[in-house]
Amino acid sequence: MGSGLGSKVDGGTKRFAANRAAMLALMGVMGEEEARIRLGGGVKAQAAQRAKGRLTARERIGLLVDSVGEGRSFLELGLWAAYGMYEEYGGAPGAGVVTGLGRIGGRLCMIVANDATVKAGAFFPMTAKKVLRAQTIALENRIPTIYLVDSAGVFLPLQDEVFPDTDDFGRVFRNNAVMSSLGVPQITAIMGMCVAGGAYLPVMTDTVLMTEGSGLFLAGPALVQAAIGQVTPAEELGGASMHAEISGTVDFKEADDEACLRRIRSLVGKMGERSSGVFSRVGFDASVDGPRFSGEDLLGLMDVGAGASNSYDVREVLARVLDRSEFDEYKEGFGRTVVCGYGRIGGRAVGVVANQKVNQTQTVAMGPAAGTKRTEFGGVIYTEGAQKAARFIMDCNQSLVPLIFLHDVNGFMVGKDAEWSGIIRAGAKMVSAVATSVVPKITVILGGSFGAGHYAMCGKAYDPRFLFAWPGARYAVMSGASAASTLAGIRASQMERGGKVLTDAEKKALYDEIKASYDAQADVRYGAARLWVDGVIDPRETRDVLMWALEAAGLNAEVPRYNVGVLQT
């Protein structure tokens, strides 16, 4: 049993009320944007889909996953993919595909469903990346995967960005083969068009279903006629009956979407399960073992928006995420701007690495500097904090404890004292420990995530199994104000060397222009559009989302041998 965390959050203060109002306002704006994304190609396109006797992607998922009361049966991933992109082609809401974790007969599955209301389900560059991200999550966590195919194939105007590279369209089929070879079950249902290169996807998976009226072709009727002069009706060329009775490609022919989805549920219900008992898990009763403090408090904990200056105790977050608000804090008095320790979430053991946002002032107890005071700024990683985190991450790997990283980091400390203390060496040690970690890693960006601090806290490049962010999160190499000051100064100097003398007003306008552009790129929606994060989550749902992610991570009982490599000492 860990030590109980307390709480000093006062919901009656003006700051808390202002923060809560700002967060709710931001969530309201983002909620409206999310609702538009979920419409896919729009109401007319949805009506056209139904006129073909087919359901929309989200309707299909709704019938496929379990029907539950208050709980969640589908955790969508990558909703914001392609947000604000491809406007010259009319946009691609959600990148034209819906992905996420869903429960089917109680079994956790990855679901990938083409949205035919968006350009007939064609693959844009971000569509391929979104499908690949879903496959990567399924592969790393050994999650059974269901594909609901309804796609016209590659979006031809952008074929050069979709077709050729290692993280493009062809990688989807490579992943199908690798997943199958590793025993990750895959079921594909063809519920519309499945043409050209996309026709390989269902046949590369373990089980293939097809609804009547759908088409599976390497080349459709028009292309066949153009290529070899042969005129063949679509049903005869690649319809469900032909593939079920003549080519033998389809394992199950179904009358319609509803029958097909019932069949998938039946098949998933008969899958066996591999051992997933490698990580510590104890019995959990939500009515008894939940946190002692309300997740509602997380709405008022921090400022939101560009330039927000936050000061809060990250233990307040932990007290609302961890079971019974219990936490075994590691090296509590050392490296205080990084908080490390052990707890449980939904009965599953976790190690936490979190940025502390409260400034830490302490009196040096001994040595030449005894009696002097030293202040460490919240959100900055100092040498001691990096050393502590590196050791803690190694301990979690040694003990097979999954890691949770909570970001609100400005970066590593700079300056003479930091350099003399070996900040580069300590930072390299922490980054190396993160990079070589073999236990599941899950990242949540609470506030800022800047520079090398993003890397050290298990950013996207360091293979987190999942990466989520709160609505006000900021994500860039440095803050907008810092970047604007640097870039505006450089550009002003260049202009002045060219003979133009800038007034103070012109310099301010230049600064404001650069800062606005930089802030827009640091906005979490910009990163989510490019799949730098898997989901933007309501702060109140942080614990629930982490429970889903930890359950998924626990499905893979194969943990490689841990070998940290050479460390700077």
XYZ file of C-alpha atoms in Angstrom:
569
model
C 0.000 0.000 0.000
C 1.428 3.366 -1.020
C 1.281 6.612 0.916
C -1.963 8.537 0.551
C -1.741 11.748 -1.450
C -3.479 14.798 -0.059
C -4.910 17.775 -1.930
C -4.774 21.532 -1.479
C -6.958 22.379 -4.475
C -9.448 25.080 -3.533
C -12.313 25.206 -6.006
C -13.487 28.492 -4.536
C -10.557 30.648 -5.622
C -10.769 33.151 -8.481
C -7.855 31.503 -10.252
C -9.462 28.065 -10.127
C -12.762 29.467 -11.411
C -11.029 31.360 -14.225
C -8.980 28.318 -15.227
C -12.028 26.086 -15.181
C -14.035 28.529 -17.293
C -11.194 28.863 -19.810
C -10.742 25.095 -20.072
C -14.480 24.509 -20.537
C -14.616 27.243 -23.192
C -11.697 25.679 -25.070
C -13.273 22.233 -24.767
C -16.540 23.680 -26.071
C -14.829 25.037 -29.189
C -12.958 21.804 -29.732
C -16.121 19.790 -29.121
C -17.877 21.646 -31.929
C -14.912 20.998 -34.215
C -14.946 17.311 -33.266
C -18.667 17.089 -34.055
C -17.973 18.437 -37.558
C -15.165 15.921 -38.024
C -17.497 13.082 -37.021
C -19.886 14.098 -39.793
C -17.267 12.913 -42.270
C -18.226 14.028 -45.751
C -21.411 15.642 -44.437
C -25.105 14.912 -44.199
C -25.615 14.591 -47.968
C -22.728 12.143 -48.315
C -24.115 10.085 -45.424
C -27.522 9.985 -47.109
C -25.881 8.816 -50.344
C -24.106 6.045 -48.440
C -27.361 4.839 -46.889
C -29.107 4.991 -50.277
C -26.708 2.246 -51.383
C -28.005 0.069 -48.553
C -24.840 0.644 -46.536
C -24.208 2.071 -43.091
C -21.723 4.826 -42.354
C -18.405 3.946 -40.727
C -19.532 5.169 -37.305
C -22.870 3.358 -37.572
C -20.988 0.161 -38.360
C -18.726 0.605 -35.350
C -21.748 1.349 -33.163
C -23.291 -2.028 -34.086
C -19.994 -3.884 -33.847
C -18.923 -2.880 -30.346
C -20.658 -3.857 -27.133
C -23.670 -1.884 -26.001
C -22.942 -0.521 -22.533
C -24.651 1.819 -20.108
C -22.580 4.599 -18.594
C -19.206 3.137 -19.565
C -17.215 3.526 -22.749
C -17.250 0.829 -25.449
C -15.088 2.628 -28.028
C -11.979 4.757 -27.487
C -11.406 6.670 -30.707
C -7.829 7.339 -31.776
C -6.633 9.858 -34.345
C -9.925 11.772 -34.613
C -8.102 14.999 -35.501
C -5.997 13.430 -38.281
C -5.752 15.698 -41.344
C -7.502 18.556 -39.515
C -7.039 21.719 -41.585
C -5.200 19.796 -44.309
C -6.030 19.095 -47.984
C -8.327 22.126 -48.139
C -7.603 22.486 -51.866
C -9.362 19.116 -52.346
C -12.269 19.929 -50.034
C -10.595 18.534 -46.915
C -10.475 15.021 -45.491
C -12.207 14.970 -42.081
C -10.635 12.375 -39.840
C -8.402 11.480 -42.825
C -11.356 9.494 -44.170
C -10.980 6.606 -41.727
C -12.155 5.905 -38.160
C -9.780 4.046 -35.844
C -9.889 3.115 -32.187
C -10.122 0.485 -29.475
C -13.501 -1.184 -29.047
C -14.913 -3.964 -26.906
C -16.492 -6.815 -28.843
C -18.018 -9.409 -26.564
C -15.850 -7.979 -23.801
C -12.707 -8.498 -25.906
C -10.523 -5.467 -26.604
C -9.998 -5.031 -30.372
C -8.499 -2.447 -32.705
C -11.049 -1.267 -35.283
C -10.144 0.388 -38.610
C -13.172 1.543 -40.622
C -12.962 3.444 -43.916
C -15.332 6.409 -44.096
C -16.792 6.218 -47.600
C -18.487 9.602 -47.132
C -15.052 11.236 -47.435
C -13.889 11.020 -51.070
C -15.274 7.467 -51.330
C -12.918 6.360 -48.559
C -9.848 7.102 -50.690
C -6.422 7.067 -49.060
C -4.842 10.488 -48.563
C -1.278 10.600 -47.177
C -2.634 11.035 -43.645
C -5.111 8.182 -44.190
C -2.234 5.797 -44.711
C -0.390 7.155 -41.679
C -3.506 6.835 -39.517
C -4.068 3.210 -40.542
C -0.381 2.496 -39.971
C -0.546 4.044 -36.503
C -3.523 1.836 -35.643
C -1.633 -1.208 -36.907
C 1.463 -0.228 -34.929
C -0.575 0.002 -31.731
C -2.192 -3.354 -32.492
C 1.171 -4.934 -33.268
C 2.988 -3.610 -30.197
C 0.170 -4.625 -27.885
C -0.956 -7.797 -29.728
C -4.530 -6.521 -30.135
C -6.928 -8.409 -32.459
C -7.722 -6.094 -35.372
C -10.936 -5.643 -37.356
C -10.913 -3.835 -40.725
C -14.210 -2.556 -42.140
C -13.228 -1.833 -45.745
C -15.129 0.615 -47.944
C -12.523 2.451 -49.999
C -11.799 3.577 -53.549
C -8.065 3.074 -52.963
C -5.324 5.684 -53.338
C -6.374 9.343 -53.785
C -4.769 9.716 -57.210
C -4.018 13.480 -57.170
C -1.658 12.804 -54.238
C -0.411 9.363 -55.284
C 3.236 10.431 -55.015
C 2.694 11.129 -51.307
C 0.635 7.996 -50.646
C 2.264 5.223 -52.630
C 6.032 4.812 -52.387
C 7.678 5.396 -48.996
C 8.276 3.206 -45.951
C 5.451 4.863 -44.006
C 3.000 4.994 -46.913
C 0.197 2.830 -48.330
C 2.217 -0.310 -49.095
C 3.343 -0.578 -45.479
C -0.248 -1.429 -44.535
C -0.013 -4.778 -46.343
C 3.460 -5.461 -44.977
C 2.020 -4.938 -41.498
C -0.854 -7.320 -42.283
C 1.675 -10.056 -42.970
C 3.854 -9.295 -39.937
C 0.865 -9.134 -37.587
C -0.388 -12.471 -38.861
C 3.060 -14.035 -38.464
C 3.155 -12.899 -34.831
C -0.248 -14.343 -34.055
C -2.238 -11.095 -33.955
C -5.713 -12.067 -35.251
C -7.044 -9.939 -38.131
C -10.553 -10.004 -39.595
C -11.556 -7.986 -42.657
C -15.081 -7.210 -43.796
C -15.485 -5.824 -47.322
C -18.550 -3.609 -46.996
C -18.353 -1.549 -50.170
C -15.582 -0.989 -52.677
C -12.136 -2.531 -52.268
C -10.085 -1.878 -55.376
C -6.584 -1.726 -56.851
C -3.729 -2.094 -54.341
C -6.234 -1.902 -51.512
C -7.584 -5.272 -52.579
C -4.540 -6.891 -50.988
C -5.497 -5.789 -47.467
C -8.369 -8.246 -46.878
C -6.546 -11.145 -48.472
C -3.448 -10.488 -46.322
C -5.528 -10.936 -43.168
C -6.708 -14.146 -41.498
C -10.449 -14.072 -42.169
C -12.398 -12.330 -44.961
C -16.083 -11.428 -45.007
C -17.933 -9.664 -47.822
C -21.399 -8.199 -48.124
C -23.578 -8.592 -51.197
C -23.304 -5.577 -53.483
C -19.660 -4.968 -52.559
C -16.756 -5.183 -54.970
C -13.254 -6.629 -54.623
C -11.058 -5.979 -57.677
C -7.440 -5.509 -58.552
C -8.909 -3.457 -61.405
C -12.531 -2.335 -61.728
C -14.647 -2.808 -64.842
C -13.651 0.512 -66.437
C -9.932 -0.085 -65.961
C -10.197 -3.668 -67.232
C -11.923 -2.462 -70.368
C -9.296 0.254 -70.886
C -6.389 -2.116 -70.225
C -7.398 -5.278 -72.111
C -10.674 -4.416 -73.840
C -12.698 -6.871 -71.794
C -16.229 -5.844 -70.794
C -17.340 -7.538 -67.579
C -20.163 -6.549 -65.181
C -18.940 -5.535 -61.726
C -20.694 -8.396 -59.927
C -19.237 -10.977 -62.301
C -15.779 -9.412 -62.135
C -15.461 -9.092 -58.371
C -18.760 -9.412 -56.522
C -19.436 -11.280 -53.298
C -20.937 -14.335 -54.960
C -18.025 -14.684 -57.369
C -15.436 -14.453 -54.599
C -17.401 -16.767 -52.287
C -18.195 -19.431 -54.913
C -15.615 -19.205 -57.710
C -12.348 -17.544 -56.637
C -12.691 -18.770 -53.035
C -11.246 -15.505 -51.746
C -14.080 -14.797 -49.290
C -14.654 -16.939 -46.210
C -18.110 -15.602 -45.352
C -20.654 -13.987 -47.691
C -23.172 -11.848 -45.822
C -26.444 -10.313 -46.988
C -25.873 -6.834 -45.593
C -23.923 -4.737 -43.108
C -25.942 -5.821 -40.085
C -25.497 -9.536 -40.819
C -21.794 -9.009 -41.465
C -21.261 -7.218 -38.159
C -23.128 -9.949 -36.270
C -20.831 -12.516 -37.881
C -17.732 -10.583 -36.824
C -18.981 -10.477 -33.243
C -19.533 -14.219 -33.350
C -16.043 -14.877 -34.717
C -14.340 -12.609 -32.170
C -16.235 -14.396 -29.416
C -14.559 -17.659 -30.387
C -10.969 -16.367 -30.373
C -8.615 -17.807 -27.796
C -6.481 -15.579 -25.604
C -2.754 -15.594 -25.031
C -1.274 -15.199 -21.558
C -1.159 -11.567 -20.483
C -0.080 -11.961 -16.864
C 3.451 -10.553 -16.999
C 2.620 -7.188 -15.380
C 1.354 -6.816 -11.805
C -2.407 -6.538 -11.474
C -4.630 -6.855 -8.406
C -8.368 -7.052 -7.962
C -10.095 -3.735 -8.504
C -13.477 -2.458 -7.326
C -14.289 0.950 -8.797
C -16.575 1.830 -5.896
C -13.779 1.276 -3.370
C -10.474 1.644 -5.185
C -11.034 4.837 -7.160
C -9.167 8.087 -6.382
C -10.200 9.959 -3.227
C -10.493 13.248 -5.112
C -12.708 14.217 -8.036
C -11.368 14.389 -11.571
C -13.556 17.488 -12.010
C -10.840 19.419 -10.170
C -8.459 18.884 -13.082
C -10.431 21.438 -15.122
C -9.307 24.297 -12.890
C -5.793 23.182 -12.090
C -3.891 25.056 -14.796
C -4.022 28.020 -17.141
C -4.673 27.287 -20.807
C -3.678 28.943 -24.059
C -0.517 30.283 -25.622
C 1.774 31.918 -23.105
C 0.039 30.332 -20.116
C 2.238 30.470 -17.042
C 1.395 27.527 -14.840
C 2.330 26.702 -11.292
C 0.699 23.643 -9.764
C 1.695 20.542 -7.852
C 1.607 17.573 -10.239
C 0.732 15.371 -7.265
C -2.733 16.964 -7.506
C -3.067 15.218 -10.879
C -1.782 11.932 -9.470
C -4.247 12.153 -6.579
C -7.061 12.125 -9.177
C -5.627 9.398 -11.405
C -4.126 6.745 -9.116
C -6.104 4.052 -7.294
C -7.090 5.240 -3.795
C -4.807 8.265 -4.434
C -1.896 6.155 -3.158
C 1.649 6.815 -4.347
C 5.079 5.455 -3.360
C 7.235 8.455 -4.222
C 10.814 7.661 -5.269
C 13.692 9.860 -4.022
C 11.187 12.492 -2.917
C 13.790 14.958 -1.655
C 16.152 14.726 -4.643
C 15.728 16.245 -8.102
C 12.402 17.758 -7.071
C 11.275 19.169 -10.427
C 10.785 15.594 -11.653
C 8.365 13.488 -9.596
C 8.791 9.709 -9.824
C 7.040 6.898 -8.033
C 4.814 3.843 -8.062
C 1.041 3.465 -7.980
C -1.829 1.577 -9.567
C -4.448 2.534 -12.141
C -7.426 0.201 -12.377
C -5.501 -2.350 -10.333
C -2.533 -2.316 -12.729
C 0.887 -1.337 -11.387
C 2.503 1.736 -12.970
C 5.635 3.797 -12.565
C 5.083 7.537 -12.980
C 7.540 10.117 -14.303
C 6.004 13.595 -14.083
C 7.190 17.183 -14.392
C 6.668 19.199 -11.212
C 5.388 22.710 -11.937
C 5.965 24.260 -8.504
C 9.210 26.165 -8.006
C 11.378 24.332 -5.478
C 13.463 26.354 -2.985
C 15.601 24.505 -0.495
C 18.475 25.231 1.850
C 21.724 23.391 1.084
C 22.325 21.198 4.136
C 26.052 20.511 3.855
C 29.251 21.143 1.926
C 30.859 24.454 0.919
C 27.432 25.939 0.045
C 25.792 24.869 3.323
C 23.138 27.314 4.475
C 22.581 28.887 1.072
C 19.249 28.691 -0.703
C 18.751 27.246 -4.167
C 15.652 27.646 -6.314
C 14.719 25.192 -9.061
C 12.049 26.349 -11.502
C 9.000 24.198 -12.124
C 8.824 22.438 -15.481
C 12.607 22.496 -15.937
C 14.685 19.314 -15.749
C 17.838 19.798 -13.692
C 20.814 17.445 -13.462
C 19.528 15.756 -10.296
C 16.058 15.274 -11.749
C 17.443 13.702 -14.909
C 19.633 11.360 -12.875
C 16.698 10.361 -10.678
C 14.380 9.759 -13.618
C 16.979 7.673 -15.478
C 17.516 5.429 -12.479
C 13.777 5.117 -11.831
C 13.068 4.153 -15.459
C 15.758 1.456 -15.238
C 14.234 0.177 -11.991
C 10.783 -0.077 -13.624
C 12.255 -2.087 -16.479
C 14.037 -4.360 -14.030
C 10.782 -4.958 -12.153
C 8.476 -5.102 -15.228
C 6.417 -2.045 -14.287
C 4.774 -0.084 -17.165
C 5.624 3.626 -17.274
C 3.338 6.673 -17.387
C 4.908 9.995 -18.428
C 3.036 13.215 -17.546
C 4.440 16.185 -19.482
C 4.537 19.846 -18.595
C 8.148 20.521 -19.437
C 10.040 23.578 -20.666
C 13.260 21.655 -21.284
C 16.577 21.108 -19.523
C 18.250 23.769 -17.381
C 20.847 25.942 -19.110
C 23.639 28.225 -17.890
C 27.090 27.886 -16.335
C 25.973 26.161 -13.148
C 23.951 23.632 -15.154
C 26.818 22.935 -17.555
C 29.278 22.522 -14.690
C 26.889 20.088 -13.007
C 26.942 17.863 -16.113
C 23.424 18.581 -17.413
C 24.261 17.260 -20.879
C 25.589 14.005 -19.436
C 22.608 13.588 -17.109
C 20.144 14.455 -19.870
C 21.754 11.927 -22.184
C 21.421 9.312 -19.445
C 17.694 10.008 -19.075
C 17.078 9.999 -22.838
C 19.010 6.728 -23.164
C 16.984 5.106 -20.376
C 13.745 6.149 -22.093
C 14.937 5.002 -25.517
C 16.014 1.541 -24.361
C 13.058 0.933 -22.040
C 11.224 -2.290 -22.923
C 8.156 -2.053 -20.677
C 5.045 -0.331 -22.069
C 5.280 3.476 -22.047
C 2.219 5.733 -22.126
C 2.518 9.502 -22.422
C 0.078 12.298 -21.554
C 0.928 15.929 -22.360
C -0.814 18.010 -19.694
C 0.598 21.434 -20.565
C 3.768 22.317 -22.456
C 6.114 19.816 -24.050
C 9.104 21.683 -25.401
C 12.525 20.908 -26.812
C 14.678 18.082 -25.534
C 12.392 17.818 -22.529
C 9.801 16.328 -24.894
C 12.290 13.633 -25.887
C 13.373 12.850 -22.327
C 9.745 12.509 -21.241
C 9.022 9.869 -23.908
C 7.811 11.970 -26.807
C 6.534 10.470 -30.048
C 10.008 9.538 -31.309
C 10.580 7.318 -28.249
C 7.886 4.761 -28.977
C 5.165 5.344 -26.415
C 2.462 2.714 -26.856
C -0.040 5.602 -26.665
C 0.351 9.382 -26.569
C -2.532 11.585 -25.403
C -2.834 15.307 -24.688
C -5.102 17.663 -22.786
C -6.900 20.354 -24.831
C -4.566 23.189 -23.779
C -1.360 21.273 -24.461
C 1.469 22.999 -26.360
C 3.946 21.005 -28.414
C 7.041 22.546 -30.054
C 10.806 22.946 -29.938
C 10.340 25.999 -27.678
C 7.573 28.340 -26.554
C 6.091 30.803 -29.037
C 7.427 33.794 -27.101
C 10.984 32.408 -27.005
C 10.921 31.415 -30.661
C 9.457 34.750 -31.738
C 12.070 36.729 -29.793
C 14.877 34.733 -31.387
C 13.528 34.677 -34.933
C 12.322 38.284 -34.912
C 15.742 39.448 -33.761
C 17.469 37.481 -36.507
C 15.100 38.704 -39.213
C 15.326 42.318 -38.041
C 19.119 42.137 -38.152
C 18.996 40.732 -41.678
C 16.688 43.524 -42.824
C 18.830 46.194 -41.193
C 21.956 44.801 -42.855
C 20.059 45.237 -46.100
C 19.665 48.926 -45.367
C 16.160 49.027 -43.833
C 15.943 50.530 -40.366
C 12.946 49.155 -38.462
C 10.886 51.236 -36.091
C 9.842 49.844 -32.719
C 6.312 49.387 -34.097
C 7.645 47.421 -37.088
C 9.762 45.242 -34.808
C 6.725 44.529 -32.626
C 4.612 43.685 -35.687
C 7.332 41.309 -36.875
C 7.460 39.681 -33.441
C 3.660 39.351 -33.275
C 3.505 37.803 -36.770
C 6.135 35.195 -35.973
C 4.646 34.431 -32.562
C 1.138 33.941 -34.000
C 2.461 31.495 -36.594
C 4.531 29.632 -34.033
C 1.685 29.471 -31.502
C -0.623 28.047 -34.186
C 1.873 25.272 -34.884
C 2.326 24.572 -31.171
C -1.451 24.174 -30.688
C -2.308 20.571 -29.896
C -4.766 20.462 -32.816
C -1.919 21.079 -35.235
C -0.003 18.134 -33.773
C -3.078 15.909 -33.598
C -3.795 16.615 -37.278
C -0.395 15.115 -38.066
C -0.867 12.180 -35.642
C 1.814 13.411 -33.262
C -0.740 12.571 -30.566
C -3.254 9.717 -30.609
C -6.028 11.670 -28.973
C -6.957 14.971 -27.332
C -8.739 13.991 -24.135
C -10.976 15.661 -21.579
C -8.779 16.055 -18.438
C -11.561 14.433 -16.408
C -11.226 11.277 -18.531
C -7.464 10.903 -18.046
C -7.789 8.003 -15.625
C -10.337 6.175 -17.797
C -8.222 6.582 -20.931
C -5.118 5.352 -19.097
C -7.053 2.302 -17.892
C -7.904 1.447 -21.511
C -4.320 1.989 -22.637
C -2.904 -0.131 -19.818
C -5.366 -2.931 -20.551
C -4.261 -2.891 -24.190
C -0.581 -2.869 -23.235
C -1.136 -5.824 -20.911
C -2.226 -8.023 -23.826
C 1.378 -8.397 -24.966
C 3.142 -10.654 -22.492
C 6.387 -10.704 -24.502
C 8.893 -8.274 -22.976
C 12.336 -8.217 -24.605
C 15.480 -8.525 -22.515
C 16.367 -5.166 -21.004
C 19.782 -3.840 -21.972
C 20.283 -0.158 -21.306
C 23.565 0.077 -23.226
C 26.400 2.486 -22.442
C 25.452 5.292 -20.041
C 27.350 8.500 -19.316
C 28.378 8.342 -15.652
